Short mmCIF file of C-alpha atoms in Angstrom, two decimals:
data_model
loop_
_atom_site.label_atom_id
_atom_site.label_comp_id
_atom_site.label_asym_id
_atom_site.label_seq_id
_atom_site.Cartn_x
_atom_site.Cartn_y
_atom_site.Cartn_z
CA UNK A 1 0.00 0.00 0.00
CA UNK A 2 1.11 3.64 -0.48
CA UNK A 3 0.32 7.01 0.89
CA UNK A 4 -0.64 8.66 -2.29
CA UNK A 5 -0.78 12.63 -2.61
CA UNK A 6 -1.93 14.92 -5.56
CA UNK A 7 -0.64 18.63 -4.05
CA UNK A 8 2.47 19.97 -2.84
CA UNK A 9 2.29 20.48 1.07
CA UNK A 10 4.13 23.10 2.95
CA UNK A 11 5.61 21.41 4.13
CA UNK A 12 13.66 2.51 28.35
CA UNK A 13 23.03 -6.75 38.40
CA UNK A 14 20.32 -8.19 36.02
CA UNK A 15 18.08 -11.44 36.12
CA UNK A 16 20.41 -14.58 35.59
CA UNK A 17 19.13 -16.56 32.30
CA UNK A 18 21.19 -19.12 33.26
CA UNK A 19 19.80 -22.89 34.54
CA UNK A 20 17.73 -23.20 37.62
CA UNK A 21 20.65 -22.89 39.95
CA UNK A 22 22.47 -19.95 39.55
CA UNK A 23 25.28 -19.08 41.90
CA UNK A 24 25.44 -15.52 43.41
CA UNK A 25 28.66 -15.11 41.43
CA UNK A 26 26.52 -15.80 38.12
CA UNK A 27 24.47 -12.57 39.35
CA UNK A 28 26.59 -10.14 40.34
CA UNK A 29 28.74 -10.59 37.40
CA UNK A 30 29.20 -6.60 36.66
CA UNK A 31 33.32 -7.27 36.78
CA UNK A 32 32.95 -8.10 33.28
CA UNK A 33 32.55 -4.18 33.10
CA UNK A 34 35.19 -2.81 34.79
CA UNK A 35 38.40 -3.20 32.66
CA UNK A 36 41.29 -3.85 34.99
CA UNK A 37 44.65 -1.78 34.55
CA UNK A 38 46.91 -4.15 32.32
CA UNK A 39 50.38 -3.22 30.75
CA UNK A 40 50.02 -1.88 27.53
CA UNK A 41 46.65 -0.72 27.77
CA UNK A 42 46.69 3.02 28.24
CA UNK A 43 45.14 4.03 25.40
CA UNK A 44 42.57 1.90 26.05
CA UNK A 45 41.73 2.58 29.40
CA UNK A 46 41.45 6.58 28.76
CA UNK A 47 38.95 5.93 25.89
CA UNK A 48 36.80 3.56 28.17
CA UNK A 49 37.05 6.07 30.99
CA UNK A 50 35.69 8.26 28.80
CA UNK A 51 32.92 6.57 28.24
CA UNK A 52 31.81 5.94 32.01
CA UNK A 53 28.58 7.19 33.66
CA UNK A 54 26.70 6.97 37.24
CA UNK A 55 23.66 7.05 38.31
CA UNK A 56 22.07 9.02 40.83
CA UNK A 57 18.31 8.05 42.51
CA UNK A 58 16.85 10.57 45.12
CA UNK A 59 20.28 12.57 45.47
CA UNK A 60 22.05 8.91 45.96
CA UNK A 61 24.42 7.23 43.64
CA UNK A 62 23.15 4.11 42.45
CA UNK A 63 25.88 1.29 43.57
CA UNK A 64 24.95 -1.30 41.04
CA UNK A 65 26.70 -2.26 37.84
CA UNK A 66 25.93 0.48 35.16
CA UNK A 67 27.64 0.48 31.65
CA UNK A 68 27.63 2.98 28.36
CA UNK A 69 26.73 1.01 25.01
CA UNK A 70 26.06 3.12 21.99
CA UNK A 71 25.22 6.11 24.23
CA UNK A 72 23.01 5.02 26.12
CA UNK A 73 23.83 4.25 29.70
CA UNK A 74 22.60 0.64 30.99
CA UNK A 75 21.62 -1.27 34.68
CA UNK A 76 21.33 -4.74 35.13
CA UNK A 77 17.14 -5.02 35.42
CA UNK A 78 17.13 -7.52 38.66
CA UNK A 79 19.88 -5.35 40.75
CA UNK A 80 17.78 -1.72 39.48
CA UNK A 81 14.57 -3.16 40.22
CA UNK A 82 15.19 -4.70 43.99
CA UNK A 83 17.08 -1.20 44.18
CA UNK A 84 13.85 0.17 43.91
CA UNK A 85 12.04 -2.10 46.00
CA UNK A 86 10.70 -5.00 43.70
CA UNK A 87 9.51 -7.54 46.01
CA UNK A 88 10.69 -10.29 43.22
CA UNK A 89 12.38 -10.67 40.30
CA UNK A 90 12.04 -13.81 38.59
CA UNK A 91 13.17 -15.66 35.35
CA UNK A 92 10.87 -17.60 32.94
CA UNK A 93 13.03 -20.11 31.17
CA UNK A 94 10.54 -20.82 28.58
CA UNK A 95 9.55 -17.18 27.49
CA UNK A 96 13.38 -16.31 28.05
CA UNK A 97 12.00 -13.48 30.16
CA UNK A 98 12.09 -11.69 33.51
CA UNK A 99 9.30 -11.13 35.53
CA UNK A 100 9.46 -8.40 38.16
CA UNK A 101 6.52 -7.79 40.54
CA UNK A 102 6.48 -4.75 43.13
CA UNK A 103 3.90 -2.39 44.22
CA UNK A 104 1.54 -2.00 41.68
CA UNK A 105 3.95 -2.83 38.83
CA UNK A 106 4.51 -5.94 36.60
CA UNK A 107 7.49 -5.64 34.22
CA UNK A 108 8.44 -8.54 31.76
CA UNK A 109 11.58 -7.99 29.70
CA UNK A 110 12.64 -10.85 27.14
CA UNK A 111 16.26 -11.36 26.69
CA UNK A 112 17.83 -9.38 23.58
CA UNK A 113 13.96 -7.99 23.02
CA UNK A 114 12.80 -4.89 22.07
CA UNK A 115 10.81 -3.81 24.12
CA UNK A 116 9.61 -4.48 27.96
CA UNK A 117 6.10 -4.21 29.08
CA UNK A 118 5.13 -2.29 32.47
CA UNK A 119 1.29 -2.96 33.68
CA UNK A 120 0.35 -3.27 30.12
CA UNK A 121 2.24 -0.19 28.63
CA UNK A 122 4.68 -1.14 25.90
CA UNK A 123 8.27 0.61 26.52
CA UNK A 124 10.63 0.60 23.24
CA UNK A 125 13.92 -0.02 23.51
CA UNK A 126 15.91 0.79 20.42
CA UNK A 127 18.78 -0.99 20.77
CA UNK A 128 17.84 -4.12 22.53
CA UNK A 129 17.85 -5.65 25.82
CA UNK A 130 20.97 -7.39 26.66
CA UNK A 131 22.16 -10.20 27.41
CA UNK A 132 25.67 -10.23 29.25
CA UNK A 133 27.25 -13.18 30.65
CA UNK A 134 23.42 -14.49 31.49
CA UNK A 135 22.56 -11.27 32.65
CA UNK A 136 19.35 -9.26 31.35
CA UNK A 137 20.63 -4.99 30.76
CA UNK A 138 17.86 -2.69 29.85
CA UNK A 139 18.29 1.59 29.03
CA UNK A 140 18.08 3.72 32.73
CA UNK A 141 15.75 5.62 30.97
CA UNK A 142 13.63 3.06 29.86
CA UNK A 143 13.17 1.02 33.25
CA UNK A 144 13.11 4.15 35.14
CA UNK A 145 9.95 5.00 32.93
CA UNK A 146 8.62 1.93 34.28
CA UNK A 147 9.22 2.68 38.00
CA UNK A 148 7.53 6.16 37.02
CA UNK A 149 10.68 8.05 37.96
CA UNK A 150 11.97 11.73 36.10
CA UNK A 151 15.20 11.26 34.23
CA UNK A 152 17.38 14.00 33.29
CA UNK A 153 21.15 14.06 32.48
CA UNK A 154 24.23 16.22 33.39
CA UNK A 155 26.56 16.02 30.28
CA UNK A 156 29.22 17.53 32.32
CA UNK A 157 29.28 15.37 35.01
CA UNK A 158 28.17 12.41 32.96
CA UNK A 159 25.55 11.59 35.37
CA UNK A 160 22.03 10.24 34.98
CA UNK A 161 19.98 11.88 37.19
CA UNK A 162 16.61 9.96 38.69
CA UNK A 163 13.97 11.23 40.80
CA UNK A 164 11.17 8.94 42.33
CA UNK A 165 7.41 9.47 41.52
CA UNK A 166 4.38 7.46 42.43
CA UNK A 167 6.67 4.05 41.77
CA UNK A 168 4.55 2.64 39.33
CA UNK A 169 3.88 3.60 35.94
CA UNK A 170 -0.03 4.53 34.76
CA UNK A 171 -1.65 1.09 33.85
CA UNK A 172 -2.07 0.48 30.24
CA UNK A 173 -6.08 1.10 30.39
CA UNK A 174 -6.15 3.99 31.58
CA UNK A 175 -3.25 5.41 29.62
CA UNK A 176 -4.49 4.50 25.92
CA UNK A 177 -6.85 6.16 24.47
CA UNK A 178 -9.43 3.24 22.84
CA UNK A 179 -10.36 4.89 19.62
CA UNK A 180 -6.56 6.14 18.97
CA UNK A 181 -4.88 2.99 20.00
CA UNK A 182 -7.73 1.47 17.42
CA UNK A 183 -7.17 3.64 14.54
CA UNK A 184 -3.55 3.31 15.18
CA UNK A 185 -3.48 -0.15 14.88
CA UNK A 186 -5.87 -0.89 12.08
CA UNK A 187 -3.93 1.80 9.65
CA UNK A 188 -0.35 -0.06 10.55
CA UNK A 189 -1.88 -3.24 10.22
CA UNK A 190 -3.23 -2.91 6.87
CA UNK A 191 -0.31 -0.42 5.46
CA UNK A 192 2.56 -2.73 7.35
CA UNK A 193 0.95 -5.98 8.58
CA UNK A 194 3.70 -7.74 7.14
CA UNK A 195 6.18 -5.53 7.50
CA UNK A 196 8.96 -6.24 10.35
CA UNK A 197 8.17 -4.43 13.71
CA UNK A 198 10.69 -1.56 13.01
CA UNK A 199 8.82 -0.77 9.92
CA UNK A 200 4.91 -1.01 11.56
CA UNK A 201 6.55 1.66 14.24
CA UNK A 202 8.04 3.71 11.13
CA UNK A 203 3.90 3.78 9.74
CA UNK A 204 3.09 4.71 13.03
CA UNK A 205 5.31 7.53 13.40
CA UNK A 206 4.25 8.94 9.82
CA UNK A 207 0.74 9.31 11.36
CA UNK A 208 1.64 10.42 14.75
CA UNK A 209 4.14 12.86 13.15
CA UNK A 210 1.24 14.37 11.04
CA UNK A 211 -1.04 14.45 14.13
CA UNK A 212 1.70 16.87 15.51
CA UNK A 213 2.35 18.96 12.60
CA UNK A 214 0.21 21.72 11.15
CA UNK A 215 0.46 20.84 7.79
CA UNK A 216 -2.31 18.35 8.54
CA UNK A 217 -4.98 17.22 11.19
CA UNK A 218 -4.80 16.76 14.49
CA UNK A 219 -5.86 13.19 15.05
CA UNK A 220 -5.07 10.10 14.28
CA UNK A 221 -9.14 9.16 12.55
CA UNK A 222 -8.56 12.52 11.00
CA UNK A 223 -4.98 11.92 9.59
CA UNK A 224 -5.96 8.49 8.42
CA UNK A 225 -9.23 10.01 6.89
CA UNK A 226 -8.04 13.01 5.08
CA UNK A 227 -8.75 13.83 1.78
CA UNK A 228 -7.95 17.78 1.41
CA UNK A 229 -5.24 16.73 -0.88
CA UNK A 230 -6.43 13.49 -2.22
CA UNK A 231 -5.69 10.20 -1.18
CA UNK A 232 -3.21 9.66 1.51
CA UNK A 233 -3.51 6.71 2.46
CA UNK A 234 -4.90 3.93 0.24
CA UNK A 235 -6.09 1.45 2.72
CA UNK A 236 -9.27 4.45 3.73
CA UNK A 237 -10.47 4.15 0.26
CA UNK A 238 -10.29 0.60 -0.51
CA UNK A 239 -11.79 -0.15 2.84
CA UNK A 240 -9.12 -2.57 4.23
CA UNK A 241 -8.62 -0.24 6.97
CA UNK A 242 -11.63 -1.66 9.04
CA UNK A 243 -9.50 -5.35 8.87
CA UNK A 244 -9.00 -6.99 12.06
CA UNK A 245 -5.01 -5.90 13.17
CA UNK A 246 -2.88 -8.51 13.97
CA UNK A 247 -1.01 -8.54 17.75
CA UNK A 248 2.25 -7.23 16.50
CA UNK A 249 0.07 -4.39 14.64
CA UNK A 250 -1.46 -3.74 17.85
CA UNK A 251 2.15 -3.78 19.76
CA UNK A 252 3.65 -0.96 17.00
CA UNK A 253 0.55 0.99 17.97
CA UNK A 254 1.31 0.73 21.30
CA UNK A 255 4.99 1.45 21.68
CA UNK A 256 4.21 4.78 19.23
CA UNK A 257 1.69 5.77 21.36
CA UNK A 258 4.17 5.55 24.49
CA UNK A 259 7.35 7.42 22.46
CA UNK A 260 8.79 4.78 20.16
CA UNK A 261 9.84 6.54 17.24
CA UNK A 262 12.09 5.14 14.34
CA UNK A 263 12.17 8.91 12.63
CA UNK A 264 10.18 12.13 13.84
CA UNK A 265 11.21 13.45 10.18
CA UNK A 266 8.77 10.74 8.12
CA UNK A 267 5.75 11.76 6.82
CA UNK A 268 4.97 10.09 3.91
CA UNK A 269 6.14 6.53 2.64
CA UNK A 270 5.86 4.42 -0.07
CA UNK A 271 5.93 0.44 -1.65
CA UNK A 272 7.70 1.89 -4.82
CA UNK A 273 7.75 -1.54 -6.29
CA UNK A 274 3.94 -1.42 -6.58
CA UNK A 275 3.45 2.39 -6.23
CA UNK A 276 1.31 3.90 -9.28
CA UNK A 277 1.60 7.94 -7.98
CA UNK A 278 5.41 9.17 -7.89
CA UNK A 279 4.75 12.13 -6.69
CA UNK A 280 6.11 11.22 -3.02
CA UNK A 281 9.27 9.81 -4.65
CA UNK A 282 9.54 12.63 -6.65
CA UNK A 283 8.99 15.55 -4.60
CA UNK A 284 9.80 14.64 -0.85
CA UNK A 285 13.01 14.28 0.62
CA UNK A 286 14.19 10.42 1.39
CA UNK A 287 14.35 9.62 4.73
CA UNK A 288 15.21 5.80 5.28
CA UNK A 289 13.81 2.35 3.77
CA UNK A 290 12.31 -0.43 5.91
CA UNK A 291 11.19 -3.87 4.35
CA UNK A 292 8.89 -2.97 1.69
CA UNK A 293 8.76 0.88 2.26
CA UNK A 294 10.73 4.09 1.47
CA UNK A 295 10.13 6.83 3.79
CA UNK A 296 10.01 10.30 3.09
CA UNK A 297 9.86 13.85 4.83
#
């Protein structure tokens, strides 16, 4: 399917996945870190210092294993969440998954995922949840979301900041909207259901990027629905936008609608193998391509 237009416009230490007995060595196993001082290694040792960060909760550093990967700054998810009081933290072989239960919050994060869920909110995580030496890493930012704490970061000082809230994040029911989470996932289900996750998210941020822009309407019904400049997206006038979305479609929807974005530059995409209109292709900057679709500015 293709978003079709006819006028210029103005343009978030760790659970051990190891067997059932796992020795407390197994969990703390942060050392693997920490580079020790060796002979020879100078060079290396200034570019990993470099590259250290803390953590600081309530005004208090954080004393469990944190780590920098890609820029973002990581905690092991068992040691952060009894840190903040979980009551338990448990692994479920078969799902590959942790399970953390504390007051009012549920978290499940699936080894090298991407994404953890928190009382039925779905929290992206762009890079992945590791897995190091059988121990689950997730983003500071992206568990603290969970535990409902502020984040904030001191370049300088190469600190990440966290201040408690309520200690649970709002529950999934009460923090989707029903008709936009519906909309949301019926228009990425029948412009992407096929599509790998990435590229249902990418759909989704084309419409929530619209929503936000005013160059277009302001919700999602009306975004999907608008015809001031044609067609935009094909799926409103054949009528396979009222198709039943598929769980993943319903995921992508959910994870947009709680921050996951691919690109907040897309607004318009394209299958250009089966497009008939060039006018996206012709006039918009590119952006990226994901699976089937080219995505556009």
């Amino acid at each position: 399917m293709a978003i079709l237009a006819v006028a210029v416009l103005t343009a978030v230490s760790g659970i051990t996945v190891l067997a059932e007995d796992v020795s407390q060595a197994d969990i703390n196993c942060g050392e693997a870190f920490h580079l020790q001082p060796q002979e020879g290694q100078a060079a290396v040792l200034e570019e990993e210092e470099k590259t250290q960060t803390q953590v600081c909760v309530d005004g208090a550093e954080y004393p469990g294993t944190v780590f920098l990967e890609n820029d973002t700054t990581y905690v092991g998810i068992r040691e952060f969440s009894l840190y903040m009081g979980a009551h338990s933290v448990d692994w479920d072989a078969q799902a590959r998954q942790a399970v953390i239960v504390s007051d009012n919050l549920t978290i499940t994060a699936q080894s090298e995922g991407k994404y953890l869920t928190a009382n039925g909110r779905c929290l992206w995580v762009q890079d992945g949840i590791l897995n190091r030496n059988g121990t689950i890493f997730v983003p500071i930012r992206v568990i603290a979301k969970a535990f409902d704490c502020s984040v904030s970061w001191d370049a300088e000082e190469r600190t990440v900041y966290l201040a408690s809230g309520s200690g649970a994040i709002t529950c999934g029911a009460a923090y989707y909207e029903e008709e936009d989470l519906l909309w949301l996932s019926r228009i990425i289900h029948s412009e992407a259901g096929l599509e790998p996750l990435e590229g249902k998210i990418a759909v989704g941020n084309v419409v929530l990027n619209r929503v936000g822009s005013d160059q277009f309407p302001n919700t999602i019904y009306d975004v999907i629905f608008d015809m001031s400049a044609g067609v935009q997206f094909s799926p409103a006038a054949s009528g396979t936008i009222y198709c039943t979305p598929n769980e993943e479609s319903i995921l992508a929807a959910k994870l947009c609608l709680d921050g996951a974005c691919v690109s907040d530059d897309v607004f318009f995409f394209v299958n250009e193998a089966i497009a008939e209109n060039t006018w996206v292709s012709d006039n918009r900057p590119y952006v990226m391509t994901i699976g089937n679709h080219t995505f556009f500015a």
